[in-house]
Coordinates of C-alpha atoms in Angstrom, one line a residue:
Chain A
X1 CA 15.0 22.4 34.2
X2 CA 14.1 20.8 30.8
X3 CA 10.6 20.6 29.3
X4 CA 9.9 17.1 30.6
X5 CA 10.9 18.1 34.1
X6 CA 8.7 21.1 34.1
X7 CA 5.8 19.1 32.8
X8 CA 6.4 16.4 35.4
X9 CA 6.3 19.1 38.0
X10 CA 2.9 20.4 36.8
X11 CA 1.6 16.8 36.6
X12 CA 2.6 16.2 40.2
X13 CA 0.9 19.4 41.3
X14 CA -2.3 18.6 39.3
X15 CA -2.4 15.0 40.6
X16 CA -1.4 15.9 44.2
X17 CA 1.6 13.7 44.0
X18 CA 4.6 14.2 46.3
X19 CA 7.7 15.9 45.0
X20 CA 9.6 12.6 45.1
X21 CA 7.2 10.8 42.8
X22 CA 8.6 9.8 39.5
X23 CA 7.0 10.8 36.2
X24 CA 8.5 9.1 33.2
X25 CA 8.0 10.0 29.5
X26 CA 6.6 6.6 28.6
X27 CA 3.9 6.7 31.2
X28 CA 0.4 6.6 29.8
X29 CA -1.7 9.5 30.9
X30 CA -4.9 7.7 31.3
X31 CA -3.9 4.2 32.3
X32 CA -0.8 4.9 34.4
X33 CA -1.5 8.3 35.8
X34 CA -5.4 8.1 35.9
X35 CA -5.7 11.4 34.1
X36 CA -9.3 11.6 32.8
X37 CA -10.5 14.1 30.2
X38 CA -11.4 16.7 32.8
X39 CA -8.0 16.5 34.4
X40 CA -6.2 16.6 31.1
X41 CA -7.8 19.9 30.2
X42 CA -6.7 21.3 33.6
X43 CA -3.1 20.1 33.0
X44 CA -3.0 21.6 29.5
X45 CA -4.3 24.9 30.7
X46 CA -1.6 25.1 33.3
X47 CA 1.0 24.1 30.8
X48 CA -0.1 27.0 28.6
X49 CA 0.3 29.4 31.4
X50 CA 3.7 28.2 32.5
X51 CA 5.2 28.0 29.0
X52 CA 3.5 31.2 27.7
X53 CA 1.6 29.3 25.0
X54 CA -1.6 30.8 23.6
X55 CA -4.4 28.9 25.3
X56 CA -6.3 28.6 22.1
X57 CA -3.3 26.8 20.4
X58 CA -4.4 23.3 21.1
X59 CA -7.2 21.8 18.9
X60 CA -9.6 19.2 20.1
X61 CA -7.8 16.8 17.8
X62 CA -4.4 17.6 19.5
X63 CA -6.0 16.9 22.9
X64 CA -7.6 13.7 21.9
X65 CA -4.4 12.4 20.4
X66 CA -2.5 12.6 23.7
X67 CA -1.5 9.2 25.1
X68 CA 1.8 9.4 26.9
X69 CA 3.7 12.0 29.0
X70 CA 6.1 12.3 26.1
X71 CA 3.2 13.5 23.9
X72 CA 2.7 16.4 26.2
X73 CA 6.3 17.3 25.9
X74 CA 6.2 17.1 22.1
X75 CA 3.1 19.3 22.0
X76 CA 4.6 21.9 24.3
X77 CA 7.9 21.9 22.3
X78 CA 5.9 22.3 19.0
X79 CA 4.2 25.4 20.3
X80 CA 7.2 27.0 22.1
X81 CA 9.3 26.5 18.9
X82 CA 6.6 27.7 16.6
Chain B
X1 CA -45.1 33.9 26.0
X2 CA -43.6 30.5 26.3
X3 CA -39.8 30.3 26.0
X4 CA -40.1 27.6 23.3
X5 CA -42.9 29.2 21.3
X6 CA -41.2 32.6 21.8
X7 CA -38.1 31.4 19.8
X8 CA -40.0 31.7 16.5
X9 CA -43.3 33.3 17.4
X10 CA -41.9 36.2 19.3
X11 CA -38.9 38.4 18.7
X12 CA -35.4 37.7 20.0
X13 CA -34.3 40.1 22.7
X14 CA -32.3 42.9 21.0
X15 CA -29.3 42.2 23.4
X16 CA -29.4 38.5 22.9
X17 CA -26.1 37.0 21.6
X18 CA -25.0 33.4 21.1
X19 CA -21.3 32.8 20.5
X20 CA -19.2 29.8 19.7
X21 CA -15.7 29.4 20.9
X22 CA -13.2 26.9 19.6
X23 CA -9.5 26.8 18.8
X24 CA -9.1 30.3 20.2
X25 CA -11.7 31.8 17.8
X26 CA -14.9 33.4 19.0
X27 CA -17.8 33.5 16.5
X28 CA -20.6 35.8 17.7
X29 CA -24.2 35.9 16.4
X30 CA -27.1 38.1 17.6
X31 CA -30.0 36.1 18.8
X32 CA -32.1 37.5 15.8
X33 CA -29.5 36.3 13.3
X34 CA -29.3 32.8 14.8
X35 CA -33.1 32.5 14.8
X36 CA -33.2 33.7 11.1
X37 CA -30.7 31.0 10.2
X38 CA -32.6 28.4 12.2
X39 CA -35.7 29.3 10.3
X40 CA -34.0 28.9 6.9
X41 CA -32.5 25.6 8.0
X42 CA -36.0 24.5 9.0
X43 CA -37.2 25.3 5.5
X44 CA -34.3 23.3 4.0
X45 CA -35.1 20.3 6.1
X46 CA -38.8 20.6 5.1
X47 CA -37.7 20.5 1.5
X48 CA -35.9 17.3 2.3
X49 CA -39.1 15.8 3.6
X50 CA -38.7 16.3 7.3
X51 CA -42.1 16.9 8.9
X52 CA -43.5 17.8 12.4
X53 CA -43.1 14.9 14.7
X54 CA -40.2 13.4 12.8
X55 CA -37.1 12.6 14.8
X56 CA -33.9 14.4 13.7
X57 CA -30.8 12.8 15.3
X58 CA -28.0 15.1 16.4
X59 CA -24.8 13.5 17.5
X60 CA -21.9 15.9 17.7
X61 CA -19.6 17.8 19.9
X62 CA -20.7 21.3 20.8
X63 CA -20.7 23.5 17.7
X64 CA -22.7 26.2 15.9
X65 CA -24.6 23.7 13.7
X66 CA -25.9 21.8 16.8
X67 CA -27.8 24.9 17.9
X68 CA -29.1 25.7 14.4
X69 CA -30.4 22.1 14.1
X70 CA -32.1 22.4 17.5
X71 CA -33.8 25.7 16.5
X72 CA -34.8 24.3 13.1
X73 CA -36.5 21.3 14.8
X74 CA -38.4 23.7 17.1
X75 CA -39.6 25.7 14.1
X76 CA -40.7 22.6 12.2
X77 CA -42.2 20.8 15.2
X78 CA -39.7 18.0 14.6
X79 CA -38.2 16.2 17.6
X80 CA -34.5 16.8 18.1
X81 CA -33.1 13.4 19.2
X82 CA -30.0 14.6 21.2
X83 CA -27.6 11.7 21.2
X84 CA -24.8 11.2 23.6
X85 CA -21.4 10.6 21.9
X86 CA -20.9 7.6 24.1
X87 CA -23.9 5.9 22.4
X88 CA -23.1 3.2 19.9
X89 CA -25.8 3.5 17.2
X90 CA -24.5 0.4 15.4
X91 CA -25.3 -1.9 18.4
X92 CA -28.1 -4.2 17.3
X93 CA -31.5 -2.8 17.9
X94 CA -30.4 0.8 18.8
X95 CA -31.1 2.5 15.5
X96 CA -34.4 0.8 15.1
X97 CA -35.5 1.9 18.5
X98 CA -34.6 5.5 17.8
X99 CA -36.6 5.7 14.5
X100 CA -34.7 8.6 13.1
X101 CA -35.7 10.4 9.9
X102 CA -32.1 11.6 9.5
X103 CA -28.9 11.8 11.6
X104 CA -26.7 14.9 11.6
X105 CA -23.3 13.9 13.0
X106 CA -19.6 14.6 13.0
X107 CA -18.9 10.9 13.6
X108 CA -17.8 9.3 10.3
X109 CA -18.5 5.8 11.7
X110 CA -22.1 6.4 10.6
X111 CA -21.3 7.4 7.0
X112 CA -22.7 4.2 5.5
X113 CA -26.1 4.7 7.1
X114 CA -28.9 5.9 4.7
X115 CA -29.9 8.5 7.3
X116 CA -26.4 9.9 7.7
X117 CA -25.9 13.7 7.1
X118 CA -22.6 15.4 7.8
X119 CA -23.3 18.1 10.4
X120 CA -20.7 20.3 8.7
X121 CA -23.1 20.5 5.7
X122 CA -25.6 22.5 7.7
X123 CA -24.1 25.9 6.6
X124 CA -24.4 24.8 3.0
X125 CA -28.1 23.8 3.5
X126 CA -28.8 27.3 4.9
X127 CA -26.9 29.0 2.1
X128 CA -28.9 27.1 -0.6
X129 CA -32.2 27.9 1.0
X130 CA -32.8 31.7 1.1
X131 CA -36.4 31.5 2.1
X132 CA -37.4 30.9 5.8
X133 CA -39.9 28.4 6.9
X134 CA -43.3 30.1 6.3
X135 CA -45.2 29.1 9.5
X136 CA -43.1 28.0 12.5
X137 CA -45.0 25.5 14.6
X138 CA -46.6 26.7 17.8
X139 CA -46.1 24.0 20.4
X140 CA -48.9 22.7 22.5
X141 CA -48.1 22.3 26.2
X142 CA -47.5 18.5 26.0
X143 CA -46.1 18.5 22.6
X144 CA -42.6 16.9 22.4
X145 CA -39.7 19.2 21.7
X146 CA -36.9 16.8 22.0
X147 CA -35.9 13.2 22.7
X148 CA -33.5 13.1 25.6
X149 CA -31.6 10.1 26.8
X150 CA -30.5 8.7 30.1
X151 CA -28.3 5.7 30.8
X152 CA -30.3 2.6 31.6
X153 CA -29.2 0.0 34.3
X154 CA -28.2 -2.2 31.4
X155 CA -26.0 0.5 30.0
X156 CA -28.3 0.9 27.0
X157 CA -30.0 4.3 26.7
X158 CA -33.5 5.1 27.6
X159 CA -35.3 8.0 25.9
X160 CA -37.8 10.5 27.1
X161 CA -39.9 12.9 24.9
X162 CA -39.6 16.2 26.7
X163 CA -42.8 18.3 26.7
X164 CA -42.7 22.0 25.8
X165 CA -44.4 23.1 29.0
X166 CA -41.8 21.3 31.1
X167 CA -39.0 23.3 29.5
X168 CA -41.0 26.5 29.9
X169 CA -41.7 25.7 33.6
X170 CA -38.1 24.9 34.4
X171 CA -36.8 28.1 32.8
X172 CA -39.4 30.2 34.6
X173 CA -38.4 28.6 37.9
X174 CA -34.7 29.2 37.3
X175 CA -35.4 32.9 36.5
X176 CA -37.3 33.3 39.8
X177 CA -34.1 32.2 41.6
X178 CA -31.3 33.7 39.6
X179 CA -32.8 36.7 37.7
X180 CA -30.5 36.6 34.6
X181 CA -30.4 39.8 32.6
X182 CA -28.5 41.5 29.8
X183 CA -25.4 41.8 32.1
X184 CA -25.1 38.0 32.3
X185 CA -22.9 35.9 30.2
X186 CA -23.4 32.1 30.5
X187 CA -20.7 29.7 29.4
X188 CA -21.9 26.4 28.2
X189 CA -19.3 23.7 27.9
X190 CA -21.1 20.5 28.9
X191 CA -22.6 18.6 25.9
X192 CA -25.5 20.2 24.1
X193 CA -27.0 16.7 24.1
X194 CA -28.0 17.5 27.6
X195 CA -31.3 19.5 27.3
X196 CA -30.5 21.7 30.2
X197 CA -27.4 23.1 28.4
X198 CA -29.7 24.2 25.5
X199 CA -31.9 26.0 28.0
X200 CA -29.3 28.8 28.0
X201 CA -29.9 29.4 24.3
X202 CA -33.6 29.7 24.8
X203 CA -33.2 31.9 27.8
X204 CA -30.7 34.2 26.0
X205 CA -33.2 34.7 23.2
X206 CA -35.9 35.7 25.7
X207 CA -33.9 37.5 28.4
X208 CA -31.1 39.1 26.3
X209 CA -28.1 37.6 28.2
X210 CA -25.1 36.4 26.3
X211 CA -24.4 32.7 26.0
X212 CA -21.1 31.3 24.7
X213 CA -20.9 27.6 23.7
X214 CA -17.7 25.7 23.6
X215 CA -16.5 22.0 23.6
X216 CA -15.3 21.0 27.0
X217 CA -11.7 20.9 25.8
X218 CA -11.8 24.6 25.3
X219 CA -13.5 25.6 28.5
X220 CA -10.6 27.3 30.3
X221 CA -9.5 29.4 27.2
X222 CA -13.2 30.3 26.7
X223 CA -13.5 31.5 30.3
X224 CA -10.5 33.7 29.9
X225 CA -11.8 35.0 26.6
X226 CA -15.4 35.8 27.4
X227 CA -15.3 36.4 31.2
X228 CA -18.6 34.6 32.0
X229 CA -20.8 35.6 34.9
X230 CA -22.3 32.1 35.2
X231 CA -20.7 28.6 34.9
X232 CA -22.7 25.4 35.0
X233 CA -20.8 22.2 35.6
X234 CA -20.8 18.8 37.3
X235 CA -18.9 18.7 40.6
X236 CA -16.0 17.0 38.8
X237 CA -15.5 20.1 36.8
X238 CA -15.4 22.3 39.9
X239 CA -12.8 19.9 41.4
X240 CA -10.7 20.7 38.4
X241 CA -11.3 24.4 38.6
X242 CA -10.3 24.3 42.2
X243 CA -7.1 22.4 41.3
X244 CA -6.2 24.9 38.6
X245 CA -6.9 27.9 41.0
X246 CA -4.7 26.3 43.7
X247 CA -1.8 25.7 41.2
X248 CA -2.0 29.3 40.0
X249 CA -2.2 30.6 43.6
X250 CA 0.9 28.7 44.6
X251 CA 2.8 30.3 41.7
X252 CA 1.5 33.7 42.7
X253 CA 2.6 33.1 46.3
X254 CA 6.1 32.4 44.9
X255 CA 7.1 30.1 47.8
X256 CA 5.3 32.1 50.5
X257 CA 2.3 30.5 52.2
X258 CA -0.8 30.6 49.9
X259 CA -3.3 33.2 51.3
X260 CA -6.8 34.2 50.4
X261 CA -5.7 37.0 48.2
X262 CA -3.6 34.6 46.1
X263 CA -6.5 32.3 45.6
X264 CA -8.9 35.1 44.7
X265 CA -6.4 36.6 42.2
X266 CA -5.9 33.1 40.7
X267 CA -9.6 32.6 40.4
X268 CA -10.0 35.9 38.7
X269 CA -7.2 35.0 36.3
X270 CA -8.6 31.6 35.4
X271 CA -12.3 32.6 35.2
X272 CA -12.0 36.0 33.7
X273 CA -12.9 37.8 36.9
X274 CA -16.6 38.4 36.3
X275 CA -18.2 35.3 37.9
X276 CA -21.5 36.0 39.7
X277 CA -22.3 32.4 40.6
X278 CA -21.4 28.8 39.8
X279 CA -24.1 26.2 39.3
X280 CA -23.7 22.5 40.1
X281 CA -25.8 19.4 40.6
X282 CA -26.1 16.0 38.9
X283 CA -23.9 14.3 41.4
X284 CA -23.1 14.6 45.1
X285 CA -21.0 17.7 45.7
X286 CA -18.7 17.8 48.7
X287 CA -19.3 20.5 51.2
X288 CA -15.6 21.3 51.1
X289 CA -15.9 22.3 47.4
X290 CA -18.8 24.6 48.1
X291 CA -17.0 26.2 50.9
X292 CA -13.9 26.7 48.8
X293 CA -15.7 28.7 46.1
X294 CA -17.8 30.5 48.7
X295 CA -14.7 31.8 50.3
X296 CA -13.5 33.2 47.0
X297 CA -16.7 35.2 46.6
X298 CA -18.0 33.0 43.8
X299 CA -20.7 31.0 45.4
X300 CA -21.3 27.4 44.1
X301 CA -25.0 26.6 44.3
X302 CA -25.8 22.9 44.5
X303 CA -29.1 21.5 43.4
X304 CA -31.0 18.3 42.7
X305 CA -32.8 16.9 39.7
X306 CA -33.2 13.9 37.5
X307 CA -33.5 13.4 33.8
X308 CA -37.1 12.4 34.4
X309 CA -38.0 15.5 36.5
X310 CA -35.6 18.2 35.5
X311 CA -34.7 20.6 38.3
X312 CA -36.4 19.6 41.6
X313 CA -34.6 21.9 44.1
X314 CA -31.8 24.4 44.0
X315 CA -29.8 26.5 46.4
X316 CA -29.7 30.1 45.2
X317 CA -28.8 33.6 46.3
X318 CA -30.6 34.3 49.6
X319 CA -31.7 30.7 50.0
X320 CA -28.5 28.7 50.3
X321 CA -27.9 26.0 53.0
X322 CA -24.6 24.1 53.1
X323 CA -25.1 20.3 52.8
X324 CA -28.6 20.6 51.3
X325 CA -29.6 20.6 47.6
X326 CA -31.7 23.7 48.2
X327 CA -35.4 24.5 48.5
X328 CA -37.9 22.6 46.3
X329 CA -39.1 24.7 43.3
X330 CA -42.6 26.0 43.6
X331 CA -43.6 24.0 40.5
X332 CA -42.6 20.7 42.3
X333 CA -44.0 19.0 45.3
X334 CA -41.8 16.6 47.3
X335 CA -43.1 13.8 49.5
X336 CA -41.5 10.7 51.0
X337 CA -42.7 7.1 50.9
X338 CA -42.5 4.6 53.8
X339 CA -38.9 3.8 52.9
X340 CA -37.9 7.5 52.9
X341 CA -37.8 7.6 49.1
X342 CA -38.3 11.0 47.5
X343 CA -41.4 11.3 45.4
X344 CA -41.7 14.3 43.1
X345 CA -44.9 15.7 41.7
X346 CA -44.5 18.2 38.8
X347 CA -47.0 20.8 37.7
X348 CA -45.6 20.4 34.2
X349 CA -44.0 16.9 33.9
X350 CA -41.3 16.3 31.3
X351 CA -43.0 13.0 30.4
X352 CA -45.0 10.3 32.0
X353 CA -43.1 7.4 30.5
X354 CA -39.9 6.5 28.6
X355 CA -40.5 6.4 24.9
X356 CA -37.6 4.1 24.5
X357 CA -36.8 1.6 27.2
X358 CA -33.7 -0.5 27.8
X359 CA -35.1 -3.1 30.2
X360 CA -38.4 -4.3 31.6
X361 CA -39.5 -2.2 34.5
X362 CA -37.9 1.0 33.3
X363 CA -41.2 2.8 33.5
X364 CA -41.9 1.7 37.1
X365 CA -40.6 4.9 38.4
X366 CA -43.4 6.9 36.8
X367 CA -46.4 6.9 39.2
X368 CA -49.5 8.1 37.3
X369 CA -49.2 11.2 35.1
X370 CA -47.2 13.5 37.2
X371 CA -45.2 11.7 40.0
X372 CA -41.8 10.3 39.7
X373 CA -40.3 7.9 42.3
X374 CA -36.7 9.2 42.3
X375 CA -35.0 6.1 43.9
X376 CA -33.2 8.6 46.2
X377 CA -33.8 8.8 49.9
X378 CA -33.7 12.0 51.8
X379 CA -35.3 14.4 54.2
X380 CA -36.4 18.0 54.5
X381 CA -35.5 20.3 57.3
X382 CA -37.9 22.7 59.1
X383 CA -37.1 25.5 56.6
X384 CA -37.8 23.4 53.5
X385 CA -34.2 22.6 52.5
X386 CA -33.9 19.1 50.9
X387 CA -31.1 16.7 51.8
X388 CA -30.2 13.6 49.8
X389 CA -29.0 10.7 51.9
X390 CA -28.8 7.7 49.5
X391 CA -30.4 5.5 46.9
X392 CA -33.3 3.3 47.8
X393 CA -32.3 0.7 45.2
X394 CA -28.8 0.7 46.7
X395 CA -29.8 -0.5 50.1
X396 CA -27.5 -3.2 51.4
X397 CA -28.9 -5.9 53.6
X398 CA -26.1 -7.7 55.3
X399 CA -26.2 -11.3 56.4
X400 CA -27.1 -10.3 59.9
X401 CA -30.2 -8.5 58.6
X402 CA -28.7 -5.1 59.2
X403 CA -29.7 -2.6 56.4
X404 CA -27.1 -0.1 55.4
X405 CA -27.4 2.8 52.9
X406 CA -24.0 2.6 51.2
X407 CA -24.1 6.3 50.6
X408 CA -23.9 6.9 54.3
X409 CA -20.5 5.2 54.3
X410 CA -19.4 6.4 50.9
X411 CA -20.0 10.1 51.6
X412 CA -17.4 10.5 54.3
X413 CA -14.9 8.6 52.1
X414 CA -15.7 10.8 49.1
X415 CA -15.3 14.0 51.0
X416 CA -11.8 12.9 52.1
X417 CA -9.3 14.9 50.0
X418 CA -7.3 11.7 49.2
X419 CA -10.2 9.7 47.8
X420 CA -11.3 10.0 44.2
X421 CA -14.2 7.5 44.3
X422 CA -15.4 4.7 46.6
X423 CA -18.0 2.0 46.3
X424 CA -19.2 0.2 49.4
X425 CA -20.3 -3.5 49.2
X426 CA -21.9 -5.8 51.7
X427 CA -25.2 -7.0 50.4
X428 CA -25.7 -10.6 51.7
X429 CA -22.2 -10.5 53.1
X430 CA -21.0 -10.7 56.7
X431 CA -19.5 -7.2 56.8
X432 CA -19.0 -4.0 54.8
X433 CA -16.1 -3.5 52.4
X434 CA -15.2 -0.9 49.9
X435 CA -13.4 -0.5 46.6
X436 CA -11.5 2.8 46.9
X437 CA -9.9 4.7 44.1
X438 CA -7.3 7.1 45.6
X439 CA -6.6 10.5 44.0
X440 CA -2.9 9.6 43.8
X441 CA -0.6 6.7 44.5
X442 CA 0.8 8.1 47.7
X443 CA -2.5 8.5 49.6
X444 CA -2.4 6.4 52.8
X445 CA -5.7 4.6 52.4
X446 CA -5.2 2.7 55.6
X447 CA -5.2 6.0 57.4
X448 CA -8.2 7.3 55.4
X449 CA -10.3 4.2 56.3
X450 CA -9.3 4.4 59.9
X451 CA -10.3 8.1 60.0
X452 CA -13.6 7.5 58.4
X453 CA -14.4 4.4 60.5
X454 CA -13.8 6.5 63.6
X455 CA -16.7 8.7 62.6
X456 CA -19.1 5.8 61.9
X457 CA -21.2 3.7 64.2
X458 CA -19.8 0.2 64.7
X459 CA -22.2 -1.6 62.4
X460 CA -21.3 0.7 59.5
X461 CA -17.5 0.4 59.7
X462 CA -15.4 -1.0 56.9
X463 CA -13.6 -4.2 57.7
X464 CA -11.9 -4.6 54.4
X465 CA -11.0 -2.4 51.4
X466 CA -9.3 -2.8 48.1
X467 CA -7.3 0.0 46.5
X468 CA -8.2 0.4 42.9
X469 CA -6.8 2.4 39.9
X470 CA -8.0 3.7 36.6
X471 CA -11.6 4.6 36.9
X472 CA -13.1 6.0 33.7
X473 CA -15.9 8.4 34.8
X474 CA -17.0 8.8 31.2
X475 CA -17.8 5.1 31.0
X476 CA -21.6 5.2 30.6
X477 CA -21.9 1.6 31.8
X478 CA -20.4 2.5 35.1
X479 CA -21.9 6.0 35.6
X480 CA -25.2 7.5 34.6
X481 CA -25.1 10.8 32.8
X482 CA -25.9 12.3 36.2
X483 CA -22.6 10.7 37.4
X484 CA -24.4 8.3 39.7
X485 CA -22.7 4.9 39.9
X486 CA -24.5 2.0 38.2
X487 CA -23.9 -0.4 41.0
X488 CA -24.8 -3.7 39.2
X489 CA -22.2 -2.9 36.6
X490 CA -19.6 -2.1 39.2
X491 CA -20.3 -5.4 40.9
X492 CA -20.0 -7.3 37.6
X493 CA -16.9 -5.4 36.4
X494 CA -15.1 -5.6 39.7
X495 CA -16.3 -9.0 40.8
X496 CA -12.8 -10.3 41.4
X497 CA -11.5 -7.6 43.8
X498 CA -14.9 -7.6 45.6
X499 CA -14.7 -11.4 46.1
X500 CA -11.1 -11.0 47.3
X501 CA -12.3 -8.7 50.1
X502 CA -14.5 -11.5 51.4
X503 CA -12.2 -14.4 51.0
X504 CA -9.4 -12.7 53.0
X505 CA -9.8 -12.6 56.8
X506 CA -11.0 -9.2 58.0
X507 CA -8.5 -7.2 59.9

């Protein structure tokens, strides 16, 4: 499973979406998936646990800059390749 | 000794510690060190011309400097104007109404203002001023400690000057219920602009418990790092905590059915494993959520309060009833008017009027010196537990003359696991309808409405609904800081879908 697929799987779990739902890289977190700031922090925390990223790695600036699903993928890849 | 006066005119408890967590880094200060820095900052501000009664604006995310400025204002007798990041100070008339002597902020939009001070420069001010303020102010009971804000019905902020005795009274009442001591560690992640969050700093200095402060974005890493015993959050936060715990539990179960032990282990892993209790309020909290955390052995205590009254009632260890908002505090007296509206009398009121108003009539809720008309309807059971049933201002009077409290229809919708938010309409209309925001795209709202309608009497059933998307709960024009919907704005913003529900034939 690639990074995007793993992230999509976490998003589906966090948003209570069915397994057959489609999560695309270009989808906007807020407008398309209705992820508010509370939910986004939950998603990031779960991503850290699944990918073994230090939970303190993401700065407030990192988090506020997230717009699309692909931004999550880039952030995770940045940390896992660091 | 008063909590507020004890900050500078007493001694910080030797066990007191205040820590700040961000970006994975924990910075810890003893209470005594923080007070000493606050006193030097007070002197630095005094040298800049700030005097007792002056308003010092603070607009920033949670950080060390926020607390130091708050303490310095207390020492000086200045008023900490705790501004919400959603406020736009550049909107015409706002700055003039605030009457700030200076503004410490991390928001560079305000750099051009003459009163602008970068909040990051606070450390430098302390460094440059080695002498502490000579004589910290001793607050009188009704002396204002801070200016706190609440959303107005127009979306513009209203401001209250919070009296010292009201802060002392609330903290004393909280201690009677929860008995915090040196074993407690309270994690603060909601904005420090909310006065109640700063209470945990004052109580740490007096009682010796630890307090860690973090921006919301760092709340979960902070939990794992400091293992708090107490967490205070709005119901929306506890929804997220539940979501995280369930996701972790599913992974722990590794494909097997999720059981209680998985959920408890997941909760321990997420929270640090030391939680004694969870505190919520500010918005309706579904019974299901309270039951979930109760089953994990981490009770979630719901309560009730307004910006204008502070805490009115609270469930607590040994006095906890599901569905209620707890027993009324001994410093408050609750009565009901003819419409069932909750009236609250305080022994030590926060204020008896808004210092800053946003619309004519804002002060109508203050009745005399010490009573607030809450606008909420409710009742009390035979054992003294208070229940909230709706909003008096929200009452819908349909075209047939039938009066409906929209909350009576919204509550069963909101407690449904598939519904994120719902707003019931029907004032001067032939029937009730609802705008419904599902939690996800695959929720069958037809089935949800049918299920809810089945539980309601005929005259309260929904005949139409409209599925909605993208609700921003941080929008202060739609929700108050207490997360109550501002219905006139909803009706204005969503006029088109509402109209659609009444132009289509009911089914």
